PDB file of C-alpha atoms in Angstrom:
ATOM      1  CA  UNK A  12    -204.360  -9.169 -50.856  1.00  0.00           C
ATOM      2  CA  UNK A  13    -205.214  -9.234 -47.283  1.00  0.00           C
ATOM      3  CA  UNK A  14    -203.050 -11.513 -45.078  1.00  0.00           C
ATOM      4  CA  UNK A  15    -206.138 -13.504 -43.702  1.00  0.00           C
ATOM      5  CA  UNK A  16    -209.430 -13.296 -45.270  1.00  0.00           C
ATOM      6  CA  UNK A  17    -212.877 -14.711 -44.641  1.00  0.00           C
ATOM      7  CA  UNK A  18    -216.320 -15.249 -45.959  1.00  0.00           C
ATOM      8  CA  UNK A  19    -217.822 -11.677 -45.831  1.00  0.00           C
ATOM      9  CA  UNK A  20    -220.936 -12.727 -44.175  1.00  0.00           C
ATOM     10  CA  UNK A  21    -223.299 -12.278 -42.500  1.00  0.00           C
ATOM     11  CA  UNK A  22    -224.177 -15.915 -42.593  1.00  0.00           C
ATOM     12  CA  UNK A  23    -227.657 -16.935 -41.400  1.00  0.00           C
ATOM     13  CA  UNK A  24    -228.258 -20.631 -41.044  1.00  0.00           C
ATOM     14  CA  UNK A  25    -231.550 -22.264 -39.406  1.00  0.00           C
ATOM     15  CA  UNK A  26    -231.213 -24.020 -36.257  1.00  0.00           C
ATOM     16  CA  UNK A  27    -229.889 -27.509 -36.399  1.00  0.00           C
ATOM     17  CA  UNK A  28    -228.160 -26.930 -39.750  1.00  0.00           C
ATOM     18  CA  UNK A  29    -224.288 -26.996 -40.332  1.00  0.00           C
ATOM     19  CA  UNK A  30    -222.729 -23.568 -40.562  1.00  0.00           C
ATOM     20  CA  UNK A  31    -219.582 -23.498 -42.496  1.00  0.00           C
ATOM     21  CA  UNK A  32    -216.918 -20.485 -42.020  1.00  0.00           C
ATOM     22  CA  UNK A  33    -214.147 -20.297 -44.144  1.00  0.00           C
ATOM     23  CA  UNK A  34    -210.463 -18.465 -44.286  1.00  0.00           C
ATOM     24  CA  UNK A  35    -207.819 -18.411 -46.376  1.00  0.00           C
ATOM     25  CA  UNK A  36    -204.315 -16.931 -45.785  1.00  0.00           C
ATOM     26  CA  UNK A  37    -201.462 -15.800 -48.060  1.00  0.00           C
ATOM     27  CA  UNK A  38    -198.229 -16.702 -46.024  1.00  0.00           C
ATOM     28  CA  UNK A  39    -197.370 -19.968 -46.979  1.00  0.00           C
ATOM     29  CA  UNK A  40    -195.069 -20.543 -43.997  1.00  0.00           C
ATOM     30  CA  UNK A  41    -197.778 -19.985 -41.296  1.00  0.00           C
ATOM     31  CA  UNK A  42    -197.920 -22.846 -38.987  1.00  0.00           C
ATOM     32  CA  UNK A  43    -200.808 -22.482 -36.282  1.00  0.00           C
ATOM     33  CA  UNK A  44    -204.278 -21.557 -37.035  1.00  0.00           C
ATOM     34  CA  UNK A  45    -206.898 -20.452 -34.734  1.00  0.00           C
ATOM     35  CA  UNK A  46    -210.781 -20.043 -34.440  1.00  0.00           C
ATOM     36  CA  UNK A  47    -212.058 -17.298 -32.199  1.00  0.00           C
ATOM     37  CA  UNK A  48    -215.838 -16.481 -31.271  1.00  0.00           C
ATOM     38  CA  UNK A  49    -216.689 -12.964 -30.316  1.00  0.00           C
ATOM     39  CA  UNK A  50    -220.166 -12.173 -28.703  1.00  0.00           C
ATOM     40  CA  UNK A  51    -221.336  -8.706 -29.445  1.00  0.00           C
ATOM     41  CA  UNK A  52    -219.857  -6.438 -26.859  1.00  0.00           C
ATOM     42  CA  UNK A  53    -217.576  -9.053 -25.399  1.00  0.00           C
ATOM     43  CA  UNK A  54    -213.903 -10.043 -26.276  1.00  0.00           C
ATOM     44  CA  UNK A  55    -212.839 -12.833 -28.421  1.00  0.00           C
ATOM     45  CA  UNK A  56    -212.252 -16.703 -26.982  1.00  0.00           C
ATOM     46  CA  UNK A  57    -210.607 -19.386 -28.538  1.00  0.00           C
ATOM     47  CA  UNK A  58    -212.911 -22.152 -29.650  1.00  0.00           C
ATOM     48  CA  UNK A  59    -210.504 -24.117 -31.897  1.00  0.00           C
ATOM     49  CA  UNK A  60    -206.788 -24.330 -32.917  1.00  0.00           C
ATOM     50  CA  UNK A  61    -205.052 -26.533 -35.363  1.00  0.00           C
ATOM     51  CA  UNK A  62    -201.564 -26.988 -36.404  1.00  0.00           C
ATOM     52  CA  UNK A  63    -201.672 -29.931 -39.047  1.00  0.00           C
ATOM     53  CA  UNK A  64    -203.324 -30.861 -41.862  1.00  0.00           C
ATOM     54  CA  UNK A  65    -206.725 -32.571 -41.620  1.00  0.00           C
ATOM     55  CA  UNK A  66    -209.815 -32.252 -39.375  1.00  0.00           C
ATOM     56  CA  UNK A  67    -209.900 -31.521 -35.762  1.00  0.00           C
ATOM     57  CA  UNK A  68    -213.244 -32.308 -33.924  1.00  0.00           C
ATOM     58  CA  UNK A  69    -214.370 -30.687 -30.659  1.00  0.00           C
ATOM     59  CA  UNK A  70    -217.955 -31.387 -29.808  1.00  0.00           C
ATOM     60  CA  UNK A  71    -220.040 -29.810 -32.405  1.00  0.00           C
ATOM     61  CA  UNK A  72    -217.260 -28.017 -33.689  1.00  0.00           C
ATOM     62  CA  UNK A  73    -214.726 -29.151 -36.485  1.00  0.00           C
ATOM     63  CA  UNK A  74    -211.684 -27.218 -37.977  1.00  0.00           C
ATOM     64  CA  UNK A  75    -210.332 -28.406 -41.220  1.00  0.00           C
ATOM     65  CA  UNK A  76    -206.874 -27.440 -42.413  1.00  0.00           C
ATOM     66  CA  UNK A  77    -205.320 -27.546 -45.711  1.00  0.00           C
ATOM     67  CA  UNK A  78    -201.887 -26.067 -46.047  1.00  0.00           C
ATOM     68  CA  UNK A  79    -201.564 -26.923 -49.927  1.00  0.00           C
ATOM     69  CA  UNK A  80    -204.676 -24.789 -50.255  1.00  0.00           C
ATOM     70  CA  UNK A  81    -203.749 -22.129 -47.558  1.00  0.00           C
ATOM     71  CA  UNK A  82    -207.301 -22.860 -46.168  1.00  0.00           C
ATOM     72  CA  UNK A  83    -208.841 -23.216 -42.833  1.00  0.00           C
ATOM     73  CA  UNK A  84    -212.602 -23.653 -42.034  1.00  0.00           C
ATOM     74  CA  UNK A  85    -214.654 -24.173 -39.157  1.00  0.00           C
ATOM     75  CA  UNK A  86    -217.717 -26.176 -39.272  1.00  0.00           C
ATOM     76  CA  UNK A  87    -220.512 -25.924 -36.493  1.00  0.00           C
ATOM     77  CA  UNK A  88    -222.870 -28.946 -36.650  1.00  0.00           C
ATOM     78  CA  UNK A  89    -226.419 -28.903 -35.124  1.00  0.00           C
ATOM     79  CA  UNK A  90    -226.198 -24.819 -34.780  1.00  0.00           C
ATOM     80  CA  UNK A  91    -227.953 -23.451 -31.908  1.00  0.00           C
ATOM     81  CA  UNK A  92    -229.084 -19.523 -31.580  1.00  0.00           C
ATOM     82  CA  UNK A  93    -226.284 -19.567 -28.931  1.00  0.00           C
ATOM     83  CA  UNK A  94    -223.685 -19.825 -31.711  1.00  0.00           C
ATOM     84  CA  UNK A  95    -224.760 -16.494 -32.965  1.00  0.00           C
ATOM     85  CA  UNK A  96    -221.745 -14.401 -33.000  1.00  0.00           C
ATOM     86  CA  UNK A  97    -218.621 -13.285 -35.079  1.00  0.00           C
ATOM     87  CA  UNK A  98    -216.098 -15.784 -35.771  1.00  0.00           C
ATOM     88  CA  UNK A  99    -212.547 -14.576 -36.245  1.00  0.00           C
ATOM     89  CA  UNK A 100    -209.904 -16.713 -37.965  1.00  0.00           C
ATOM     90  CA  UNK A 101    -206.284 -16.119 -36.987  1.00  0.00           C
ATOM     91  CA  UNK A 102    -202.937 -17.356 -38.210  1.00  0.00           C
ATOM     92  CA  UNK A 103    -199.617 -17.033 -37.108  1.00  0.00           C
ATOM     93  CA  UNK A 104    -195.931 -18.122 -38.486  1.00  0.00           C
ATOM     94  CA  UNK A 105    -194.536 -19.665 -35.192  1.00  0.00           C
ATOM     95  CA  UNK A 106    -191.711 -17.370 -34.364  1.00  0.00           C
ATOM     96  CA  UNK A 107    -190.194 -16.284 -31.203  1.00  0.00           C
ATOM     97  CA  UNK A 108    -191.964 -13.133 -31.799  1.00  0.00           C
ATOM     98  CA  UNK A 109    -195.241 -14.787 -32.645  1.00  0.00           C
ATOM     99  CA  UNK A 110    -197.921 -12.748 -34.153  1.00  0.00           C
ATOM    100  CA  UNK A 111    -201.418 -13.776 -34.708  1.00  0.00           C
ATOM    101  CA  UNK A 112    -202.879 -12.224 -37.538  1.00  0.00           C
ATOM    102  CA  UNK A 113    -206.590 -11.797 -37.707  1.00  0.00           C
ATOM    103  CA  UNK A 114    -209.211 -12.071 -40.410  1.00  0.00           C
ATOM    104  CA  UNK A 115    -212.088  -9.332 -40.415  1.00  0.00           C
ATOM    105  CA  UNK A 116    -214.497 -11.950 -38.915  1.00  0.00           C
ATOM    106  CA  UNK A 117    -217.769 -13.697 -40.149  1.00  0.00           C
ATOM    107  CA  UNK A 118    -221.063 -12.761 -38.393  1.00  0.00           C
ATOM    108  CA  UNK A 119    -223.066 -15.939 -37.766  1.00  0.00           C
ATOM    109  CA  UNK A 120    -226.827 -15.733 -36.949  1.00  0.00           C
ATOM    110  CA  UNK A 121    -228.828 -18.887 -36.022  1.00  0.00           C
ATOM    111  CA  UNK A 122    -232.143 -18.570 -36.318  1.00  0.00           C
ATOM    112  CA  UNK A 123    -234.669 -20.474 -34.010  1.00  0.00           C
TER     113      UNK A 123
ATOM    114  CA  UNK B  63    -210.356 -15.394 -10.642  1.00  0.00           C
ATOM    115  CA  UNK B  64    -210.029 -12.948 -13.821  1.00  0.00           C
ATOM    116  CA  UNK B  65    -207.326 -14.291 -15.974  1.00  0.00           C
ATOM    117  CA  UNK B  66    -206.777 -10.771 -17.970  1.00  0.00           C
ATOM    118  CA  UNK B  67    -208.234  -7.624 -16.317  1.00  0.00           C
ATOM    119  CA  UNK B  68    -208.192  -4.270 -17.848  1.00  0.00           C
ATOM    120  CA  UNK B  69    -209.060  -1.039 -16.394  1.00  0.00           C
ATOM    121  CA  UNK B  70    -211.233   1.337 -17.072  1.00  0.00           C
ATOM    122  CA  UNK B  71    -213.833  -0.586 -18.980  1.00  0.00           C
ATOM    123  CA  UNK B  72    -215.147   2.513 -20.356  1.00  0.00           C
ATOM    124  CA  UNK B  73    -213.244   5.864 -21.116  1.00  0.00           C
ATOM    125  CA  UNK B  74    -214.770   9.009 -22.537  1.00  0.00           C
ATOM    126  CA  UNK B  75    -212.585  11.873 -22.983  1.00  0.00           C
ATOM    127  CA  UNK B  76    -211.921  15.117 -25.324  1.00  0.00           C
ATOM    128  CA  UNK B  77    -209.630  15.525 -27.872  1.00  0.00           C
ATOM    129  CA  UNK B  78    -206.132  16.193 -27.257  1.00  0.00           C
ATOM    130  CA  UNK B  79    -206.154  14.800 -23.806  1.00  0.00           C
ATOM    131  CA  UNK B  80    -203.886  11.796 -22.321  1.00  0.00           C
ATOM    132  CA  UNK B  81    -205.238   8.820 -21.131  1.00  0.00           C
ATOM    133  CA  UNK B  82    -203.798   5.508 -20.042  1.00  0.00           C
ATOM    134  CA  UNK B  83    -205.285   1.862 -20.052  1.00  0.00           C
ATOM    135  CA  UNK B  84    -204.068  -0.736 -17.526  1.00  0.00           C
ATOM    136  CA  UNK B  85    -203.828  -4.864 -17.940  1.00  0.00           C
ATOM    137  CA  UNK B  86    -202.982  -7.211 -15.797  1.00  0.00           C
ATOM    138  CA  UNK B  87    -202.673 -10.997 -16.390  1.00  0.00           C
ATOM    139  CA  UNK B  88    -202.723 -13.788 -13.625  1.00  0.00           C
ATOM    140  CA  UNK B  89    -201.957 -16.750 -16.193  1.00  0.00           C
ATOM    141  CA  UNK B  90    -198.359 -16.862 -15.726  1.00  0.00           C
ATOM    142  CA  UNK B  91    -197.785 -16.100 -19.317  1.00  0.00           C
ATOM    143  CA  UNK B  92    -194.854 -14.579 -20.729  1.00  0.00           C
ATOM    144  CA  UNK B  93    -196.354 -12.588 -23.664  1.00  0.00           C
ATOM    145  CA  UNK B  94    -198.853  -9.681 -23.693  1.00  0.00           C
ATOM    146  CA  UNK B  95    -200.308  -7.696 -26.511  1.00  0.00           C
ATOM    147  CA  UNK B  96    -202.478  -4.625 -27.090  1.00  0.00           C
ATOM    148  CA  UNK B  97    -204.991  -5.034 -30.070  1.00  0.00           C
ATOM    149  CA  UNK B  98    -207.233  -2.339 -31.332  1.00  0.00           C
ATOM    150  CA  UNK B  99    -210.631  -3.063 -32.749  1.00  0.00           C
ATOM    151  CA  UNK B 100    -212.444  -0.391 -34.682  1.00  0.00           C
ATOM    152  CA  UNK B 101    -216.118   0.098 -35.630  1.00  0.00           C
ATOM    153  CA  UNK B 102    -216.052  -2.524 -38.241  1.00  0.00           C
ATOM    154  CA  UNK B 103    -214.775  -5.251 -35.828  1.00  0.00           C
ATOM    155  CA  UNK B 104    -211.323  -5.518 -37.382  1.00  0.00           C
ATOM    156  CA  UNK B 105    -209.014  -6.610 -34.726  1.00  0.00           C
ATOM    157  CA  UNK B 106    -205.310  -5.321 -35.246  1.00  0.00           C
ATOM    158  CA  UNK B 107    -202.406  -6.215 -33.129  1.00  0.00           C
ATOM    159  CA  UNK B 108    -200.385  -3.042 -31.870  1.00  0.00           C
ATOM    160  CA  UNK B 109    -197.737  -4.048 -29.649  1.00  0.00           C
ATOM    161  CA  UNK B 110    -196.336  -7.313 -27.961  1.00  0.00           C
ATOM    162  CA  UNK B 111    -194.194  -7.639 -25.067  1.00  0.00           C
ATOM    163  CA  UNK B 112    -192.254 -10.793 -24.111  1.00  0.00           C
ATOM    164  CA  UNK B 113    -190.904 -10.889 -20.384  1.00  0.00           C
ATOM    165  CA  UNK B 114    -191.115  -7.107 -20.366  1.00  0.00           C
ATOM    166  CA  UNK B 115    -189.332  -6.675 -23.590  1.00  0.00           C
ATOM    167  CA  UNK B 116    -190.849  -5.152 -26.710  1.00  0.00           C
ATOM    168  CA  UNK B 117    -190.815  -7.684 -29.510  1.00  0.00           C
ATOM    169  CA  UNK B 118    -193.830  -6.274 -31.677  1.00  0.00           C
ATOM    170  CA  UNK B 119    -194.446  -2.649 -32.566  1.00  0.00           C
ATOM    171  CA  UNK B 120    -196.680  -2.304 -35.515  1.00  0.00           C
ATOM    172  CA  UNK B 121    -197.267   0.934 -37.349  1.00  0.00           C
ATOM    173  CA  UNK B 122    -198.955   2.757 -34.621  1.00  0.00           C
ATOM    174  CA  UNK B 123    -198.550   6.618 -33.954  1.00  0.00           C
ATOM    175  CA  UNK B 124    -195.932   7.419 -31.437  1.00  0.00           C
ATOM    176  CA  UNK B 125    -198.567   9.080 -29.425  1.00  0.00           C
ATOM    177  CA  UNK B 126    -199.175   5.396 -28.254  1.00  0.00           C
ATOM    178  CA  UNK B 127    -196.680   4.421 -25.780  1.00  0.00           C
ATOM    179  CA  UNK B 128    -196.770   0.875 -24.188  1.00  0.00           C
ATOM    180  CA  UNK B 129    -195.339  -0.045 -20.741  1.00  0.00           C
ATOM    181  CA  UNK B 130    -194.549  -3.249 -19.207  1.00  0.00           C
ATOM    182  CA  UNK B 131    -193.254  -2.759 -15.443  1.00  0.00           C
ATOM    183  CA  UNK B 132    -193.335  -6.552 -15.250  1.00  0.00           C
ATOM    184  CA  UNK B 133    -194.203  -9.798 -17.077  1.00  0.00           C
ATOM    185  CA  UNK B 134    -197.775  -9.601 -15.559  1.00  0.00           C
ATOM    186  CA  UNK B 135    -198.525  -6.098 -16.376  1.00  0.00           C
ATOM    187  CA  UNK B 136    -198.823  -4.361 -19.890  1.00  0.00           C
ATOM    188  CA  UNK B 137    -200.090  -0.597 -19.863  1.00  0.00           C
ATOM    189  CA  UNK B 138    -200.977   1.565 -22.844  1.00  0.00           C
ATOM    190  CA  UNK B 139    -200.624   5.442 -22.275  1.00  0.00           C
ATOM    191  CA  UNK B 140    -202.042   7.619 -25.281  1.00  0.00           C
ATOM    192  CA  UNK B 141    -201.162  11.112 -25.749  1.00  0.00           C
ATOM    193  CA  UNK B 142    -202.878  13.917 -27.505  1.00  0.00           C
ATOM    194  CA  UNK B 143    -205.891  11.815 -28.334  1.00  0.00           C
ATOM    195  CA  UNK B 144    -207.512  12.274 -31.763  1.00  0.00           C
ATOM    196  CA  UNK B 145    -211.291  11.238 -32.873  1.00  0.00           C
ATOM    197  CA  UNK B 146    -209.785   8.431 -34.657  1.00  0.00           C
ATOM    198  CA  UNK B 147    -208.517   6.614 -31.347  1.00  0.00           C
ATOM    199  CA  UNK B 148    -212.040   5.760 -30.701  1.00  0.00           C
ATOM    200  CA  UNK B 149    -212.107   1.918 -30.675  1.00  0.00           C
ATOM    201  CA  UNK B 150    -212.294  -1.108 -28.101  1.00  0.00           C
ATOM    202  CA  UNK B 151    -208.805  -1.621 -26.822  1.00  0.00           C
ATOM    203  CA  UNK B 152    -208.124  -5.152 -25.792  1.00  0.00           C
ATOM    204  CA  UNK B 153    -205.312  -6.429 -23.757  1.00  0.00           C
ATOM    205  CA  UNK B 154    -204.245 -10.322 -24.247  1.00  0.00           C
ATOM    206  CA  UNK B 155    -201.878 -12.693 -22.954  1.00  0.00           C
ATOM    207  CA  UNK B 156    -200.245 -16.064 -24.333  1.00  0.00           C
ATOM    208  CA  UNK B 157    -198.083 -18.628 -22.984  1.00  0.00           C
ATOM    209  CA  UNK B 158    -195.720 -18.987 -25.859  1.00  0.00           C
ATOM    210  CA  UNK B 159    -195.101 -22.697 -26.018  1.00  0.00           C
ATOM    211  CA  UNK B 160    -197.760 -25.355 -26.370  1.00  0.00           C
ATOM    212  CA  UNK B 161    -195.489 -28.296 -26.733  1.00  0.00           C
ATOM    213  CA  UNK B 162    -191.812 -29.625 -28.088  1.00  0.00           C
ATOM    214  CA  UNK B 163    -191.315 -27.691 -31.295  1.00  0.00           C
ATOM    215  CA  UNK B 164    -194.813 -25.940 -31.161  1.00  0.00           C
ATOM    216  CA  UNK B 165    -195.383 -22.259 -30.616  1.00  0.00           C
ATOM    217  CA  UNK B 166    -198.688 -21.230 -29.940  1.00  0.00           C
ATOM    218  CA  UNK B 167    -199.918 -17.888 -29.681  1.00  0.00           C
ATOM    219  CA  UNK B 168    -203.202 -18.655 -28.110  1.00  0.00           C
ATOM    220  CA  UNK B 169    -204.773 -15.507 -27.049  1.00  0.00           C
ATOM    221  CA  UNK B 170    -206.395 -14.884 -24.061  1.00  0.00           C
ATOM    222  CA  UNK B 171    -208.175 -11.464 -24.266  1.00  0.00           C
ATOM    223  CA  UNK B 172    -209.262  -9.187 -21.519  1.00  0.00           C
ATOM    224  CA  UNK B 173    -212.763  -7.900 -21.331  1.00  0.00           C
ATOM    225  CA  UNK B 174    -211.706  -4.637 -23.389  1.00  0.00           C
ATOM    226  CA  UNK B 175    -211.721  -0.810 -22.835  1.00  0.00           C
ATOM    227  CA  UNK B 176    -214.253   1.063 -25.121  1.00  0.00           C
ATOM    228  CA  UNK B 177    -212.483   4.323 -25.648  1.00  0.00           C
ATOM    229  CA  UNK B 178    -214.568   7.347 -26.914  1.00  0.00           C
ATOM    230  CA  UNK B 179    -212.739  10.495 -28.052  1.00  0.00           C
ATOM    231  CA  UNK B 180    -215.132  13.385 -28.327  1.00  0.00           C
TER     232      UNK B 180
END
């Protein structure tokens, strides 16, 4: 089993729709969870971090964390063509030698 | 101001050669990383340094040798390059501490170095 698994994708949604990206992780002691966005040919950039169970909203983005189910998701409301990118889920255990383990990524295409 | 910079951006070389990639961050972070992203976009950590000390060394061939002369710089030297080394290499840094009792590894990535081994 992979440490961090994401929807295999690719995911295609029409402009204005809600895009839902999912991620599960295997290590129960994981403490910090991140969503990065990577445009083609560019480097990953952080869009959301979440540490506690529940929802965290930032503009059109909502991260949801359920530690009991070992599940973290990212919802993008009112999807725009500019949201088309690969979304990477990252998880770390919070030690002094912190290490983020990344999922394989889900490629999202938002069609006008 | 570029937060995390890498040089060169592109590197094309022959098998068997030795090459280096340089990374610098001006964010004042204590921790720096090297990642490899293959053609399938899988991003995998290779090394991590905290204040010039190696703290993470994943299963990477010993042809890869990182060096951190100070906490703002982390270079990667690769000996005897192989075809399978072709990938994009990202340098990243992270602050380490987000708050009381919270350690964060929010990664700030450099622009990447696309290495092509012929």
